JSON list of C-alpha atoms in Angstrom, two decimals:
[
{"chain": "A", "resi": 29, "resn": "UNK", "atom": "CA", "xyz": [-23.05, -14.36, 23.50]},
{"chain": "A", "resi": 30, "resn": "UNK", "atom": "CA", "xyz": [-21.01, -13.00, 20.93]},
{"chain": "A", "resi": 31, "resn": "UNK", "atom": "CA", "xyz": [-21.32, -13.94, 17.00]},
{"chain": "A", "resi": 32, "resn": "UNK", "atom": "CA", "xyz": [-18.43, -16.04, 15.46]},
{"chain": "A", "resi": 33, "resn": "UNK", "atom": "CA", "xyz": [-16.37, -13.99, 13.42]},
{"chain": "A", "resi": 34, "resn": "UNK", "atom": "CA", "xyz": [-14.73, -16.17, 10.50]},
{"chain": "A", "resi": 35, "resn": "UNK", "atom": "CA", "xyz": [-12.40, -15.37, 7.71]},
{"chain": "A", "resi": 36, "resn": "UNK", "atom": "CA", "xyz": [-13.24, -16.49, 3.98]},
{"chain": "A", "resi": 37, "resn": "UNK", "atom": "CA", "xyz": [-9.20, -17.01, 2.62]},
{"chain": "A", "resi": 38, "resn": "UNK", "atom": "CA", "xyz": [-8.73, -16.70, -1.21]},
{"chain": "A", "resi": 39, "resn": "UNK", "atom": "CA", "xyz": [-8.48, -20.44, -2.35]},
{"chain": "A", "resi": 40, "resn": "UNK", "atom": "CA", "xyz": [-5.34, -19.39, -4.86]},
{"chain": "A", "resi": 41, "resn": "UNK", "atom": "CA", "xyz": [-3.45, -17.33, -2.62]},
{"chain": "A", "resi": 42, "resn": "UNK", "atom": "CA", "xyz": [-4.24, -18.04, 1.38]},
{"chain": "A", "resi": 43, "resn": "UNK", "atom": "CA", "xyz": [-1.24, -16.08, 2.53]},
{"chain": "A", "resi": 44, "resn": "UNK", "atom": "CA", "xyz": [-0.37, -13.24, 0.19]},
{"chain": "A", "resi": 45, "resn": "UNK", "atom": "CA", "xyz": [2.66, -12.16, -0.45]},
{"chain": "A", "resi": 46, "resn": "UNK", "atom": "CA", "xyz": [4.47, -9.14, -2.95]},
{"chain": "A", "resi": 47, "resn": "UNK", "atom": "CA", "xyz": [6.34, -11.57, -5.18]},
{"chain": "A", "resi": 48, "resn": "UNK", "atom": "CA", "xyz": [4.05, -10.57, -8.22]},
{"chain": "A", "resi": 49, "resn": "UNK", "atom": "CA", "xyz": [3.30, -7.23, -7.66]},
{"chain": "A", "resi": 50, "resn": "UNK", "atom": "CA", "xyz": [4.22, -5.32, -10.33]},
{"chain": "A", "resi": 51, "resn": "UNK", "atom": "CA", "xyz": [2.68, -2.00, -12.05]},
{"chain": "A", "resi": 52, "resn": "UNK", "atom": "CA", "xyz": [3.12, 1.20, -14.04]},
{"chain": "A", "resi": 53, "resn": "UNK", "atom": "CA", "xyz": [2.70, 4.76, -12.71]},
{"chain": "A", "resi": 54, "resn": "UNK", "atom": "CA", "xyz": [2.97, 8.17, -13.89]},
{"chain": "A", "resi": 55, "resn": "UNK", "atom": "CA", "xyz": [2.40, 9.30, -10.32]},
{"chain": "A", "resi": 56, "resn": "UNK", "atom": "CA", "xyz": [5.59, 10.43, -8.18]},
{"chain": "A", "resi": 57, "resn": "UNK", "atom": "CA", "xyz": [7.41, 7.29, -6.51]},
{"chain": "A", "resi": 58, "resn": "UNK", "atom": "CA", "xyz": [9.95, 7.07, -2.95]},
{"chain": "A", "resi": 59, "resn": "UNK", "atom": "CA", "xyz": [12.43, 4.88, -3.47]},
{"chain": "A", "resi": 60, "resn": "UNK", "atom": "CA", "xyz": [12.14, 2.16, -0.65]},
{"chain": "A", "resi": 61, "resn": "UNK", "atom": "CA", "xyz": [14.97, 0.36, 1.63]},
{"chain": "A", "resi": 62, "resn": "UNK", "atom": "CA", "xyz": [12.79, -1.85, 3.21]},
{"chain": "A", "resi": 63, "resn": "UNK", "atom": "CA", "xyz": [10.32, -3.16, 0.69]},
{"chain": "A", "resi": 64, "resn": "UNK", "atom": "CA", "xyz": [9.88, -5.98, -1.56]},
{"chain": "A", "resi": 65, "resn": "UNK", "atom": "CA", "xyz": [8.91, -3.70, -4.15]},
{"chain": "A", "resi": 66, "resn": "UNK", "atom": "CA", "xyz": [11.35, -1.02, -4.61]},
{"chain": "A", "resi": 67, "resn": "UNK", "atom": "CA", "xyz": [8.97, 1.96, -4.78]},
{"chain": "A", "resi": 68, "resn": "UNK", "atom": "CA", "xyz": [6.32, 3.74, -3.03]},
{"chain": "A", "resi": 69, "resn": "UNK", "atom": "CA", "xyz": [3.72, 4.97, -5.23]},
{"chain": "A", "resi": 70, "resn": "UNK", "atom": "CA", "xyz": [2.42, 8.38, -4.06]},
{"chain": "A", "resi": 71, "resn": "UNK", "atom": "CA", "xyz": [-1.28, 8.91, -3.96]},
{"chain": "A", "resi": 72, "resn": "UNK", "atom": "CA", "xyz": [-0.99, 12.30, -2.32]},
{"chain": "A", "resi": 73, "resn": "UNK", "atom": "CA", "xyz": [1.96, 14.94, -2.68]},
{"chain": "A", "resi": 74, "resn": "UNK", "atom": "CA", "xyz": [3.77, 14.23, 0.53]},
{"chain": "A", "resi": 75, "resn": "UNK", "atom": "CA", "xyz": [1.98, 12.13, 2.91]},
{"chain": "A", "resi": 76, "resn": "UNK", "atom": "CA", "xyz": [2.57, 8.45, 1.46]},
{"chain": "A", "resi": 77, "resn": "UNK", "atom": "CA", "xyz": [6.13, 9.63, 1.60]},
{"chain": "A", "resi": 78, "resn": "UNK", "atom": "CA", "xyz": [6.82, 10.59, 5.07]},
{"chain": "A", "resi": 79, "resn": "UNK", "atom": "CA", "xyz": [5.00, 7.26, 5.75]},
{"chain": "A", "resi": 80, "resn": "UNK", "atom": "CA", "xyz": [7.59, 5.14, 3.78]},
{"chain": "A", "resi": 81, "resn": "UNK", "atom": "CA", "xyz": [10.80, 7.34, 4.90]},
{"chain": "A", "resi": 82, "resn": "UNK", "atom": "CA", "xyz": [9.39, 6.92, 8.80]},
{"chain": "A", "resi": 83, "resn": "UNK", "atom": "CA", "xyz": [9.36, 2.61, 7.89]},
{"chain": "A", "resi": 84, "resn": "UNK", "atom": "CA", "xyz": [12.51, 2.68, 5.92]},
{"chain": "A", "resi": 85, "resn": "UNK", "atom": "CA", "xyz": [14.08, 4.79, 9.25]},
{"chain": "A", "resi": 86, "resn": "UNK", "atom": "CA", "xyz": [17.15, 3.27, 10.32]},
{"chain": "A", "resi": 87, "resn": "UNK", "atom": "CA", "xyz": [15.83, 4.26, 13.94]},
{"chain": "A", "resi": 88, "resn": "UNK", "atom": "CA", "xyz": [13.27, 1.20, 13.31]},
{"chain": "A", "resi": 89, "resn": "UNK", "atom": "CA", "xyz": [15.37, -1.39, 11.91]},
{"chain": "A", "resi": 90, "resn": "UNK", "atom": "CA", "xyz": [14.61, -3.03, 15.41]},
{"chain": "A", "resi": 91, "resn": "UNK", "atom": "CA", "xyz": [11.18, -2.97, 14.81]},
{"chain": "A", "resi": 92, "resn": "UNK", "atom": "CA", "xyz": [10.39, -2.61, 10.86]},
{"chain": "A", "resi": 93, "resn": "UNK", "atom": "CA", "xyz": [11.59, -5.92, 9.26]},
{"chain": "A", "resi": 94, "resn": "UNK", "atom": "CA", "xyz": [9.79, -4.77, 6.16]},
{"chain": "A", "resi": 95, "resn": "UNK", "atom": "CA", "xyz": [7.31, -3.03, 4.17]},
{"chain": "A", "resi": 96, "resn": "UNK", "atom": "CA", "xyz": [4.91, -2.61, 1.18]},
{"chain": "A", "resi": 97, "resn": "UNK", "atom": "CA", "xyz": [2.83, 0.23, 0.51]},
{"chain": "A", "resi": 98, "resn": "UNK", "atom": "CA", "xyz": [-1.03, -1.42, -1.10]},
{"chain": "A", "resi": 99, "resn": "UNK", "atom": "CA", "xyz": [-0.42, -0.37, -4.44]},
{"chain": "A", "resi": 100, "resn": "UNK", "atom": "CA", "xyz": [-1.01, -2.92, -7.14]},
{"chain": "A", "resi": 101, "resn": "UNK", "atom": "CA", "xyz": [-0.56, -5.81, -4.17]},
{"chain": "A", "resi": 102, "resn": "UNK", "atom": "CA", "xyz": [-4.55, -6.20, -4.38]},
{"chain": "A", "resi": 103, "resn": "UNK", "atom": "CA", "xyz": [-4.73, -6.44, -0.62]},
{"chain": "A", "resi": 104, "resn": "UNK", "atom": "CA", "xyz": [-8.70, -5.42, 0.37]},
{"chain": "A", "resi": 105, "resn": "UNK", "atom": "CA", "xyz": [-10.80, -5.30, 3.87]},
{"chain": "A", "resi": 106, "resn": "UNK", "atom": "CA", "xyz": [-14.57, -6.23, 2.92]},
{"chain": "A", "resi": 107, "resn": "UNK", "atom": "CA", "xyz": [-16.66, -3.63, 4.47]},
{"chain": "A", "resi": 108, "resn": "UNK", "atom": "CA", "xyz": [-20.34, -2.42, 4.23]},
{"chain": "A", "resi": 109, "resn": "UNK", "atom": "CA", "xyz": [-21.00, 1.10, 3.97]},
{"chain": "A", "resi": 110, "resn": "UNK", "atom": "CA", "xyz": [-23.51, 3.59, 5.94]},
{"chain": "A", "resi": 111, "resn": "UNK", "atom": "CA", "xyz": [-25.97, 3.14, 3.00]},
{"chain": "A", "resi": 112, "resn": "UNK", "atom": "CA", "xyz": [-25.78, -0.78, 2.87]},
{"chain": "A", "resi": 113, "resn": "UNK", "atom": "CA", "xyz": [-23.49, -1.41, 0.00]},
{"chain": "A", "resi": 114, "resn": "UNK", "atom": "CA", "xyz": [-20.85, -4.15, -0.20]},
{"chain": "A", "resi": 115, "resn": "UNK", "atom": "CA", "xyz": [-17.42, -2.09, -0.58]},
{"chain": "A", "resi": 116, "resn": "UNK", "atom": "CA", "xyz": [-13.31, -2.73, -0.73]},
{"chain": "A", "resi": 117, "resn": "UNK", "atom": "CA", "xyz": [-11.08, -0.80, 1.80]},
{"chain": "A", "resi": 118, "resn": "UNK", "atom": "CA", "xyz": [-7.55, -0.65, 0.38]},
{"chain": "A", "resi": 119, "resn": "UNK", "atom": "CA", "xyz": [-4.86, 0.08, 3.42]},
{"chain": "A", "resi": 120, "resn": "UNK", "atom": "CA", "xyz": [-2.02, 2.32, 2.36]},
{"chain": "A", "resi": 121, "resn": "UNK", "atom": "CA", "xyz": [0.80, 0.45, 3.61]},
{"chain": "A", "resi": 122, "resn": "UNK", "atom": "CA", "xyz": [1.52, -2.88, 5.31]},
{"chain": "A", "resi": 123, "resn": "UNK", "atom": "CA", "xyz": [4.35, -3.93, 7.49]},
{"chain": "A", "resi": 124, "resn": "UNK", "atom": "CA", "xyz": [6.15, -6.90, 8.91]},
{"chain": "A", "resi": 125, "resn": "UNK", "atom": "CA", "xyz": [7.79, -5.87, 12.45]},
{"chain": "A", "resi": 126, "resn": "UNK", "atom": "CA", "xyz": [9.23, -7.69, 15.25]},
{"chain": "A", "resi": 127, "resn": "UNK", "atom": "CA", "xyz": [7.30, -7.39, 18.79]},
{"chain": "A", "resi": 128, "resn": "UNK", "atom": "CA", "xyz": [9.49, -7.34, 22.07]},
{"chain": "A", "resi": 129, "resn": "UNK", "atom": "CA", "xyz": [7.55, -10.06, 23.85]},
{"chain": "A", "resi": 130, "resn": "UNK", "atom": "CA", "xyz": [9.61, -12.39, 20.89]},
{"chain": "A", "resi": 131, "resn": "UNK", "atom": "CA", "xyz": [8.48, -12.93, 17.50]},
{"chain": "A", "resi": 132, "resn": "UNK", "atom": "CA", "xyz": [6.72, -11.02, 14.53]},
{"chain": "A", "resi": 133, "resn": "UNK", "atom": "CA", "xyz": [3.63, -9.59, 13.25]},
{"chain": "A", "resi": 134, "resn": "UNK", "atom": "CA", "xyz": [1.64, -7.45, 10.58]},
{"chain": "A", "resi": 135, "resn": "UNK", "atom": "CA", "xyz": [0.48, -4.12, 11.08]},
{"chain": "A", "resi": 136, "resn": "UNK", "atom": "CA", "xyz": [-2.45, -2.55, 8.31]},
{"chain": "A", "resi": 137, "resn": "UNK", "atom": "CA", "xyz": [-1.15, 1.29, 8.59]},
{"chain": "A", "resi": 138, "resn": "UNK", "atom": "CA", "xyz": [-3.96, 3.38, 7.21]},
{"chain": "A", "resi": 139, "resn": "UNK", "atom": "CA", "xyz": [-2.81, 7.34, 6.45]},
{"chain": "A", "resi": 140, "resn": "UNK", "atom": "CA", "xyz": [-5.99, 8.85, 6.95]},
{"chain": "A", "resi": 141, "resn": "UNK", "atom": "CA", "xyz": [-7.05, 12.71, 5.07]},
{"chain": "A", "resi": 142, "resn": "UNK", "atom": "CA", "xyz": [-10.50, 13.32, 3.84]},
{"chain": "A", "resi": 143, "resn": "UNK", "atom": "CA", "xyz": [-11.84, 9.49, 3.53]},
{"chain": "A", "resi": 144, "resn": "UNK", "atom": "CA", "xyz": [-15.25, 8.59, 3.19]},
{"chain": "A", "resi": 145, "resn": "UNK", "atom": "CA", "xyz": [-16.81, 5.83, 5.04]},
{"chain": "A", "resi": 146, "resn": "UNK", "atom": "CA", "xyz": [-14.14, 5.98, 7.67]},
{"chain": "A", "resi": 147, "resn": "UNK", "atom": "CA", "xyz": [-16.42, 4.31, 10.83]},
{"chain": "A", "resi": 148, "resn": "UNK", "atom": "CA", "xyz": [-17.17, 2.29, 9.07]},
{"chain": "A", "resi": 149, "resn": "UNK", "atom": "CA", "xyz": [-14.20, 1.44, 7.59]},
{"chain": "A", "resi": 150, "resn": "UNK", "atom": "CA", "xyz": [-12.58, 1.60, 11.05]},
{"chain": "A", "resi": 151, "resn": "UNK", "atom": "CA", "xyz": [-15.37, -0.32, 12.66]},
{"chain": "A", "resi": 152, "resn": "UNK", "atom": "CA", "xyz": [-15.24, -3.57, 10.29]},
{"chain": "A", "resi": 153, "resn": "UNK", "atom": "CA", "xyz": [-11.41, -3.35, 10.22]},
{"chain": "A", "resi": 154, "resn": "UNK", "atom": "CA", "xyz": [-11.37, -3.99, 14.49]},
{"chain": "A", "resi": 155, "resn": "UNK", "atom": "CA", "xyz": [-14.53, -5.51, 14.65]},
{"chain": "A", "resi": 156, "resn": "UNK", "atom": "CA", "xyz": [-14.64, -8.22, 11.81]},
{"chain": "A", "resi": 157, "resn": "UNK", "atom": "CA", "xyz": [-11.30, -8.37, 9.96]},
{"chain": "A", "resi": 158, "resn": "UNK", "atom": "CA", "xyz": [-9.00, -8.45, 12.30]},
{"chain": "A", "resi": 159, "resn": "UNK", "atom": "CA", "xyz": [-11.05, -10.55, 15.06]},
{"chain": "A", "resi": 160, "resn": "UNK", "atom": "CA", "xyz": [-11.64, -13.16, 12.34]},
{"chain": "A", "resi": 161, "resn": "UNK", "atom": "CA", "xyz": [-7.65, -13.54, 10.64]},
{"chain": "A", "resi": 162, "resn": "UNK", "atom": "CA", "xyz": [-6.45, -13.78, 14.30]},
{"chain": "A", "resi": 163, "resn": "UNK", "atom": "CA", "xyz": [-8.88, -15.93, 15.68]},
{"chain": "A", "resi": 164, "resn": "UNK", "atom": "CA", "xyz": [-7.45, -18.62, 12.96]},
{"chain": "A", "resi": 165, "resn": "UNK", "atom": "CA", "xyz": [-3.59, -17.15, 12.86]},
{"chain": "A", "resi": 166, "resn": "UNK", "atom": "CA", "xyz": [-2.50, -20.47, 15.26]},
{"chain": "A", "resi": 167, "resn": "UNK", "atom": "CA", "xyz": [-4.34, -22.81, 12.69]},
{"chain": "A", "resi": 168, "resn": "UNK", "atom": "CA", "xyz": [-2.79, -21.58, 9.56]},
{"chain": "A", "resi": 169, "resn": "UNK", "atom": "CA", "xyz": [0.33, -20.65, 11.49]},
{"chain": "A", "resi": 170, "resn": "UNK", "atom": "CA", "xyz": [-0.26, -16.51, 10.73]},
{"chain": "A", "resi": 171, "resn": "UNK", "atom": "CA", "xyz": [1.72, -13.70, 12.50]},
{"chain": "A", "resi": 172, "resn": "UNK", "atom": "CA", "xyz": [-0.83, -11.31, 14.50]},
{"chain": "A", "resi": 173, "resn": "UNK", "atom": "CA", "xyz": [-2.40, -8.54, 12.71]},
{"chain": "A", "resi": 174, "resn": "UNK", "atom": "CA", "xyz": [-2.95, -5.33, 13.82]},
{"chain": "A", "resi": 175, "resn": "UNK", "atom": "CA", "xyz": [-4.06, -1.87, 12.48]},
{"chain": "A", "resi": 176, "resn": "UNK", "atom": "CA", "xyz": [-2.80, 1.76, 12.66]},
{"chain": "A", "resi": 177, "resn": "UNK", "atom": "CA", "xyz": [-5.21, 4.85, 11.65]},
{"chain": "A", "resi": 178, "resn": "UNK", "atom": "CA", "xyz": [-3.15, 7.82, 11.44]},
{"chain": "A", "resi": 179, "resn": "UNK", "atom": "CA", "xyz": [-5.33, 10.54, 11.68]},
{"chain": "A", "resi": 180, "resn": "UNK", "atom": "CA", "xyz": [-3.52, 13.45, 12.99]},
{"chain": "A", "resi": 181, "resn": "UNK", "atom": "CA", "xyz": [-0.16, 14.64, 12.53]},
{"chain": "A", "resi": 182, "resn": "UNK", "atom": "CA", "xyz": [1.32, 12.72, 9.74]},
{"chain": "A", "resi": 183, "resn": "UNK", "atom": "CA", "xyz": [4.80, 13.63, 11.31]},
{"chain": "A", "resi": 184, "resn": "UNK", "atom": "CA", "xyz": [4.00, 11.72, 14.24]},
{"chain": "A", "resi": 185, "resn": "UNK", "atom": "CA", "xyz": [3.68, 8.69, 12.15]},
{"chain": "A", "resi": 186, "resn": "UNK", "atom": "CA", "xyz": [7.37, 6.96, 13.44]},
{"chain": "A", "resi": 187, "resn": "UNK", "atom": "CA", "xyz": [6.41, 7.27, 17.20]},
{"chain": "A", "resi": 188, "resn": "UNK", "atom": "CA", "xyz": [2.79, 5.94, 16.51]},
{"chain": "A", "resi": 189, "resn": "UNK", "atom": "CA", "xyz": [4.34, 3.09, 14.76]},
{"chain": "A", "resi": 190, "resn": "UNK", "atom": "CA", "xyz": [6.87, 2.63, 17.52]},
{"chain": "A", "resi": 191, "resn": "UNK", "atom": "CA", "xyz": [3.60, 2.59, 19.94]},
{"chain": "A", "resi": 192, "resn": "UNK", "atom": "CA", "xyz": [1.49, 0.52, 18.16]},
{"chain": "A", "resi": 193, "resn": "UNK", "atom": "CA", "xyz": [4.00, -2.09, 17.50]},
{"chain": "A", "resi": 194, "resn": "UNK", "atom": "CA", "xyz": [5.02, -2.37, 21.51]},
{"chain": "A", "resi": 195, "resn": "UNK", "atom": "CA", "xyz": [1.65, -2.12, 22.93]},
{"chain": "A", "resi": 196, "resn": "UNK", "atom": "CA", "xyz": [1.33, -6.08, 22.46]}
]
């Protein structure tokens, strides 16, 4: 039937995590409420920002246990792109959130403007990454991942996280 979709874990670091993130920027920063690391670094004038103030939103405390936006944290998708070549996709932002059937998970929130490669980024992301780190999530005791493209109105973003998240 179908092929076996597998994840290859980092031998050093398995499960990730934001305790040694730590970098320099001469780039605007949002301070955080909800984060680990107590900025957002902003790659773009104003759309990183609304992203962080929508997760920070006291509206989502129910929801939004916590954040980190993917700068410095190292955290990379595998993907190959149209032309054949091994690449890296670097997700903006990643968040811890509580589900209403009971429990917790991680959702990969991608803020999407002029990005190359985005099938394919979008197709590896559903079709390999995230089938293979849940398929093993019970083993190594993971939450369950999921992934958020927003593509169209960035000021949208809270009630497509609010969807996303419930849509279990």
């Amino acid at each position: 039937g179908s092929d076996v979709v597998k994840p290859v874990l980092n031998y050093y670091n398995k499960f990730g995590g934001t305790r040694y993130v730590k970098g320099i920027t001469t780039r605007e920063v949002y301070a955080t409420r909800k984060s680990h690391v107590n900025y957002v670094v902003a790659d773009t004038e104003e759309w990183e920002q609304i992203a962080a103030k929508a997760l920070d939103d006291p509206d989502l405390d129910d929801l939004v246990i916590s954040y980190v936006k993917n700068a410095y944290l190292g955290f990379a998708v595998p993907y190959v792109d149209a032309f054949g070549v091994d690449r890296l996709y670097y997700p903006d932002f990643i968040a811890r959130c509580r589900i209403p059937q009971g429990g917790t998970m991680n959702l990969i929130i991608e803020i999407t403007g002029v990005n190359q490669d985005k099938n394919e980024k979008r197709w590896y992301m559903a079709e390999r990454w995230l089938r293979a780190v849940n398929a093993v999530r019970e083993k190594y005791g993971y939450d369950e991942w999921r992934f958020l493209e927003v593509a169209g109105d960035i000021r949208d973003i809270k009630n497509e996280i609010i969807a996303t998240i419930r849509e279990g």
